[in-house]
mmCIF file of C-alpha atoms in Angstrom:
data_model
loop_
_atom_site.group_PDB
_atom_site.id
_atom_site.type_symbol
_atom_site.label_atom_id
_atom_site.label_comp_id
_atom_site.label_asym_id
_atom_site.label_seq_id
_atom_site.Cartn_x
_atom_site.Cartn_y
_atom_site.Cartn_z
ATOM 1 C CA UNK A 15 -1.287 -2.940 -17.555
ATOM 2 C CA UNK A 16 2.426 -2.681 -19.153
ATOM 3 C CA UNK A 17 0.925 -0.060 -22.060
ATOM 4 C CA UNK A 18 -0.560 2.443 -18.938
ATOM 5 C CA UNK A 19 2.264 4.822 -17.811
ATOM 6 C CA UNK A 20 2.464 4.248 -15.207
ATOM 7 C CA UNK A 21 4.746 6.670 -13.855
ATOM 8 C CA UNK A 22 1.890 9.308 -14.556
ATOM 9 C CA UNK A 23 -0.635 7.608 -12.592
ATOM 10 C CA UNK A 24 -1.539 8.912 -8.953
ATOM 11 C CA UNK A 25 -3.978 8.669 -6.273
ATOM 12 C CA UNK A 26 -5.561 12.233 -7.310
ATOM 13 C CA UNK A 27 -6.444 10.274 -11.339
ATOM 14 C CA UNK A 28 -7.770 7.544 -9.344
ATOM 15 C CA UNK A 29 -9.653 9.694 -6.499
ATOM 16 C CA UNK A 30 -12.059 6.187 -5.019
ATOM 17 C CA UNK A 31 -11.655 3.753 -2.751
ATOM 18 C CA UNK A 32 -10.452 0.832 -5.170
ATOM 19 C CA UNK A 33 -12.029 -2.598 -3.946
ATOM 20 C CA UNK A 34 -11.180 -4.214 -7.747
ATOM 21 C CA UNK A 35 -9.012 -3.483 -10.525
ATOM 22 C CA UNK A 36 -8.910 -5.355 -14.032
ATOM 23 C CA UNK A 37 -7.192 -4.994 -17.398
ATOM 24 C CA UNK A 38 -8.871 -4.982 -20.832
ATOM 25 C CA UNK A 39 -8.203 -6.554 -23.558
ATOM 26 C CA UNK A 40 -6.407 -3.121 -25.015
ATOM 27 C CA UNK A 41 -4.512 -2.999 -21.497
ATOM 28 C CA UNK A 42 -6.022 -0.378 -20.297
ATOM 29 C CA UNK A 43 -6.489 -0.594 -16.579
ATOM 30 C CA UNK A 44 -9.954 -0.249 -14.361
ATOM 31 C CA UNK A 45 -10.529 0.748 -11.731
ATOM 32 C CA UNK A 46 -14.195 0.125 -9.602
ATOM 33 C CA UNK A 47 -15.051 0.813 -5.882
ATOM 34 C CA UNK A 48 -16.665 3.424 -3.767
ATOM 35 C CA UNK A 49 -16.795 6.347 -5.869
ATOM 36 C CA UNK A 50 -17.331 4.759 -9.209
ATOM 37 C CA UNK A 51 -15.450 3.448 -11.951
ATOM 38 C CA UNK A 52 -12.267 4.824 -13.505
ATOM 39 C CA UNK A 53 -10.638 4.039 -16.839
ATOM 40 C CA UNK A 54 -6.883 4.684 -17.365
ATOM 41 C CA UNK A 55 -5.038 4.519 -20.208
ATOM 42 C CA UNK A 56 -1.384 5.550 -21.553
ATOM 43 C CA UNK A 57 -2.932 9.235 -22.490
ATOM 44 C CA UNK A 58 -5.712 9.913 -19.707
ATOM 45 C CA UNK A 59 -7.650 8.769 -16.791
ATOM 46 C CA UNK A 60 -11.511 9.179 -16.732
ATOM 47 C CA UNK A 61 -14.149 8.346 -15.037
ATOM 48 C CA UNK A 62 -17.675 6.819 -16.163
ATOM 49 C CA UNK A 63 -20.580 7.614 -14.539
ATOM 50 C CA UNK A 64 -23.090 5.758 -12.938
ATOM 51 C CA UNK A 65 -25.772 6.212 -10.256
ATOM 52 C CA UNK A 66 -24.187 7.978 -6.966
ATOM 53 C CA UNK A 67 -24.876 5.393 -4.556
ATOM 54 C CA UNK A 68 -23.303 2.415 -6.785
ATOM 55 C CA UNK A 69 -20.451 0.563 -5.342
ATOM 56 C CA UNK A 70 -18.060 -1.516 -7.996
ATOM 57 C CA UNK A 71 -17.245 -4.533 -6.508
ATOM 58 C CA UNK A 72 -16.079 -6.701 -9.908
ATOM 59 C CA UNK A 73 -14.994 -5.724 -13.261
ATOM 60 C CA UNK A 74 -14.851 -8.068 -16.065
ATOM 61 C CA UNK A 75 -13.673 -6.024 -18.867
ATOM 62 C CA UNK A 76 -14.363 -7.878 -22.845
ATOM 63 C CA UNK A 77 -14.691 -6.455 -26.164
ATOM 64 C CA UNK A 78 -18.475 -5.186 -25.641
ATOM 65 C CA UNK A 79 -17.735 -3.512 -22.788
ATOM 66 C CA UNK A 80 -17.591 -3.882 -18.952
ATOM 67 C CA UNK A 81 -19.600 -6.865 -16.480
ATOM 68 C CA UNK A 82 -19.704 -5.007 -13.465
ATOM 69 C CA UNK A 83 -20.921 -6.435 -9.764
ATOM 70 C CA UNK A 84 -22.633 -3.503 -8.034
ATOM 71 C CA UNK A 85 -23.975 -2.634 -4.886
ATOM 72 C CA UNK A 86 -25.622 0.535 -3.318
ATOM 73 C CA UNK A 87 -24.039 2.269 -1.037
ATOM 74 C CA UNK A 88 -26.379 1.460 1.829
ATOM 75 C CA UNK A 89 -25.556 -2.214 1.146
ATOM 76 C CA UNK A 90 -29.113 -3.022 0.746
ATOM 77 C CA UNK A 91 -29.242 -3.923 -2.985
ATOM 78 C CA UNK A 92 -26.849 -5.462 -5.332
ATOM 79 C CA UNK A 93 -26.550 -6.139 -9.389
ATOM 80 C CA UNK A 94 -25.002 -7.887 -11.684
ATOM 81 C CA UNK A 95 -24.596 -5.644 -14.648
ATOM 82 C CA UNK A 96 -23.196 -4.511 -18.220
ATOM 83 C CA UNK A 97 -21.818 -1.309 -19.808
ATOM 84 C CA UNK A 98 -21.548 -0.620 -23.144
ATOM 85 C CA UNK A 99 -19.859 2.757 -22.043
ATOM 86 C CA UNK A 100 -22.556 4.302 -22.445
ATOM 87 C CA UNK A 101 -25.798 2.934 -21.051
ATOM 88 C CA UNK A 102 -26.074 0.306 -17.619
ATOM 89 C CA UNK A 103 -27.913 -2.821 -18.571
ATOM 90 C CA UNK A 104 -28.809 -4.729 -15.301
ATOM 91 C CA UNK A 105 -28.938 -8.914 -15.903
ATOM 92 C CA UNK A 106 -29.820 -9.533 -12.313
ATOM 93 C CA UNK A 107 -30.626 -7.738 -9.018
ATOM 94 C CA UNK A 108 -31.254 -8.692 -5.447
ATOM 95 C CA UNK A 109 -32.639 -6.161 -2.796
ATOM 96 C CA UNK A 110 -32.498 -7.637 0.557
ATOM 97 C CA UNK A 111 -31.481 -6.200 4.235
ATOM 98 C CA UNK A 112 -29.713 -9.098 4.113
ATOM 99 C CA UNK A 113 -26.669 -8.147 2.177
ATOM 100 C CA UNK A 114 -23.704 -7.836 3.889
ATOM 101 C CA UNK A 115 -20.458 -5.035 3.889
ATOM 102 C CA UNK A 116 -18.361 -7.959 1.851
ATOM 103 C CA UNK A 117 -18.552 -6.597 -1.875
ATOM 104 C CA UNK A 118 -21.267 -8.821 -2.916
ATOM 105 C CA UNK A 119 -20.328 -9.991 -5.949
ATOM 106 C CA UNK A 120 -16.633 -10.793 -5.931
ATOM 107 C CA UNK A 121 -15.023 -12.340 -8.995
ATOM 108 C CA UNK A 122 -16.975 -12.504 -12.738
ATOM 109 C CA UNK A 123 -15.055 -15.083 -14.974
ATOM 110 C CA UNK A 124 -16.162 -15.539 -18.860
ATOM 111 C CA UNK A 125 -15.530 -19.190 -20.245
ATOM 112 C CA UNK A 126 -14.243 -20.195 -23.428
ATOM 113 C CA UNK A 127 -17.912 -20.998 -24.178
ATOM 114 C CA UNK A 128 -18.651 -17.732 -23.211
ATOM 115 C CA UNK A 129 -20.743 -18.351 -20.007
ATOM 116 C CA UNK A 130 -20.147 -15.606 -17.249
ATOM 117 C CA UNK A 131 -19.913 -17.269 -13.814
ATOM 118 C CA UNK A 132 -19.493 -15.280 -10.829
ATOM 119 C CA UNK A 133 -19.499 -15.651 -6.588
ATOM 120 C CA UNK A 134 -22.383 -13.935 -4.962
ATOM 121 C CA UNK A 135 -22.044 -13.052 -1.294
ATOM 122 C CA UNK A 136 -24.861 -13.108 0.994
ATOM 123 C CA UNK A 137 -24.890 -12.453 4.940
ATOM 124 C CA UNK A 138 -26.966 -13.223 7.751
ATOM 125 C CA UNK A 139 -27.690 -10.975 10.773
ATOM 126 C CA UNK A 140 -27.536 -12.323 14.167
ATOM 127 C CA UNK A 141 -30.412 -10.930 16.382
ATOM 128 C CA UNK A 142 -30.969 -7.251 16.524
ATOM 129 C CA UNK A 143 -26.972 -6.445 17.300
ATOM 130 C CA UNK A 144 -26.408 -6.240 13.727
ATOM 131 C CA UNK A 145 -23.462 -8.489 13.836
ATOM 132 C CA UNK A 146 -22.658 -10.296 10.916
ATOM 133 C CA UNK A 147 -22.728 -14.184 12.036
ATOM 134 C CA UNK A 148 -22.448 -16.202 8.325
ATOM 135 C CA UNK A 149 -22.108 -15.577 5.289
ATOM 136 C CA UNK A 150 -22.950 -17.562 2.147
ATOM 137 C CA UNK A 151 -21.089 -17.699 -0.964
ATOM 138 C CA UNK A 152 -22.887 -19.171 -3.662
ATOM 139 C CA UNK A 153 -21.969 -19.767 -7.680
ATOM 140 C CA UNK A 154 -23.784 -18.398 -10.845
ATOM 141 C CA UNK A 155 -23.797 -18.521 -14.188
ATOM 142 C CA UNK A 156 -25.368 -16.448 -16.596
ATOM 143 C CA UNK A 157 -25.854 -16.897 -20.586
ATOM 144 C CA UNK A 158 -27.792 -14.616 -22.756
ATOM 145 C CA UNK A 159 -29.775 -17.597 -24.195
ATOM 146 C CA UNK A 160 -30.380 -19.628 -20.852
ATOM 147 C CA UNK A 161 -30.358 -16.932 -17.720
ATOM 148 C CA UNK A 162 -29.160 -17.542 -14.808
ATOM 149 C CA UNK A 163 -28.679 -20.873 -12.996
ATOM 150 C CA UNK A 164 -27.276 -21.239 -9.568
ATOM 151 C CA UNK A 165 -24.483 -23.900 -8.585
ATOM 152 C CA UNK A 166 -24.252 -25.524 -5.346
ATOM 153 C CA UNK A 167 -22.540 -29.201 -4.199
ATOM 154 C CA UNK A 168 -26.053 -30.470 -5.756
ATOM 155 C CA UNK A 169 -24.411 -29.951 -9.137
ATOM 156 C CA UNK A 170 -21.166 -31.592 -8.354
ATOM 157 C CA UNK A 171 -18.986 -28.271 -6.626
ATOM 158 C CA UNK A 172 -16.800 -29.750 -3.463
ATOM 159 C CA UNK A 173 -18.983 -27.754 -0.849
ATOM 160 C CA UNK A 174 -21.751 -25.277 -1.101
ATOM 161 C CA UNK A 175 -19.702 -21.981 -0.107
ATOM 162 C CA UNK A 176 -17.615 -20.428 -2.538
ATOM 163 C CA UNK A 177 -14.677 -18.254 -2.338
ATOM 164 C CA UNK A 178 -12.858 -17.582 -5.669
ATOM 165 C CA UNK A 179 -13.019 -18.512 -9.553
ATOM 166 C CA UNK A 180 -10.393 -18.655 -12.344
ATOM 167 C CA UNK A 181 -10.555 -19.751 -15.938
ATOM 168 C CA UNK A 182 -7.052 -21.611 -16.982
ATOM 169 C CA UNK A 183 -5.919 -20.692 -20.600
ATOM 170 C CA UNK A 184 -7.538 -24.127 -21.995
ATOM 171 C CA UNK A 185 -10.843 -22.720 -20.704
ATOM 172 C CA UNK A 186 -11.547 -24.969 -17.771
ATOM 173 C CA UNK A 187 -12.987 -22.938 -14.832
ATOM 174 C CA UNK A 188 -11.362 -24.172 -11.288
ATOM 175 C CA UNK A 189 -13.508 -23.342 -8.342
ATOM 176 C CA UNK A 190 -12.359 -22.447 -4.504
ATOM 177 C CA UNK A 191 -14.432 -23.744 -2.000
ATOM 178 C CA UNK A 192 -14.871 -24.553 1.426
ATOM 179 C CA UNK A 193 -14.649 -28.561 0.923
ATOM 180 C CA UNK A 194 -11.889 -27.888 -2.162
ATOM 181 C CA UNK A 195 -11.301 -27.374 -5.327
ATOM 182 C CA UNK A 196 -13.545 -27.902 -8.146
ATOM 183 C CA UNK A 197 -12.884 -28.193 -12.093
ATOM 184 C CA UNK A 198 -16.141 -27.349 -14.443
ATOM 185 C CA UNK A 199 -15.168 -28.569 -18.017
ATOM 186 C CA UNK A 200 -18.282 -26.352 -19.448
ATOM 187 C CA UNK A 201 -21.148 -29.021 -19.231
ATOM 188 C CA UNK A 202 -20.290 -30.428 -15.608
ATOM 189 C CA UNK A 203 -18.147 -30.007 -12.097
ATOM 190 C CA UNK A 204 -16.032 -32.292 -10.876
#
């Protein structure tokens, strides 16, 4: 984010309602929420396209491109995705009246052995008052070779809902939950 100028940046370049922001590995800065994605760097701000009704709710910017968590804007259907910057490649979708106004998907991480993990949010409705009365955070990880696999205290996390993720510089991914913290050292939790 130091190499954007950021003295030159304002609302009107940014012109969405920001729920996440990342940096690239160029420094560039991102930008995803309701509206779209935006891209700024130290000589422009612009935006990429995608369908009109797709929320950004995570950006995990890498050398390939963008992972992007997605929802429509009528909250009914939500993706896991990757640009190229050019073409939207969608690894795995859910469409249920069951998702909530929480940005779905909430952090992506990428491990040293390259494994994407990210927090999924789902909610529940209470009754016909549409009030939202829980909501479940659960833990996935998806590799190209093996799909996607779902991670719950079965597998060794502290407690089944999850809040947050982060990837030390060793490569170790730590893991907030409800019942604590938990450490996966790329084959197991602990």
């Amino acid at each position: 984010f130091s190499d954007v100028n950021q003295s030159t940046v304002t609302q009107r370049d940014i012109d969405i309602d920001a729920l996440c922001i990342a940096t690239d590995p160029q420094g560039d800065l991102w930008i995803g929420g309701r509206g779209g994605l935006r891209h700024l760097t130290t000589a422009a701000s612009e935006r990429l396209d995608l369908a009109e009704d797709l929320v950004v709710t995570a950006i995990l910017p890498v050398v390939e491109g963008l992972y992007l968590g997605l929802r429509t804007a009528t909250r009914d259907h939500i993706q896991f995705a990757f640009h190229d910057g050019k073409n939207l490649q969608i690894i795995w979708e859910k469409r249920s009246d069951e998702v909530s106004s929480l940005p779905p998907i909430l952090r992506i991480i990428r491990t040293r052995d390259q494994d994407l993990f990210f927090v999924c949010h789902f909610s529940h409705q209470a009754g016909s008052m549409h009030i939202w009365s829980e909501v479940d955070r659960f833990l996935a990880r998806w590799n190209p070779a093996s799909g996607l696999t779902w991670y719950s205290s079965k597998d060794g996390l502290p407690h089944d809902r999850v809040y947050d993720l982060l990837a030390d510089r060793s490569g170790v991914l730590w893991v907030a939950t409800w019942g604590g913290i938990g450490r996966y050292d790329g084959t197991r939790f602990e």
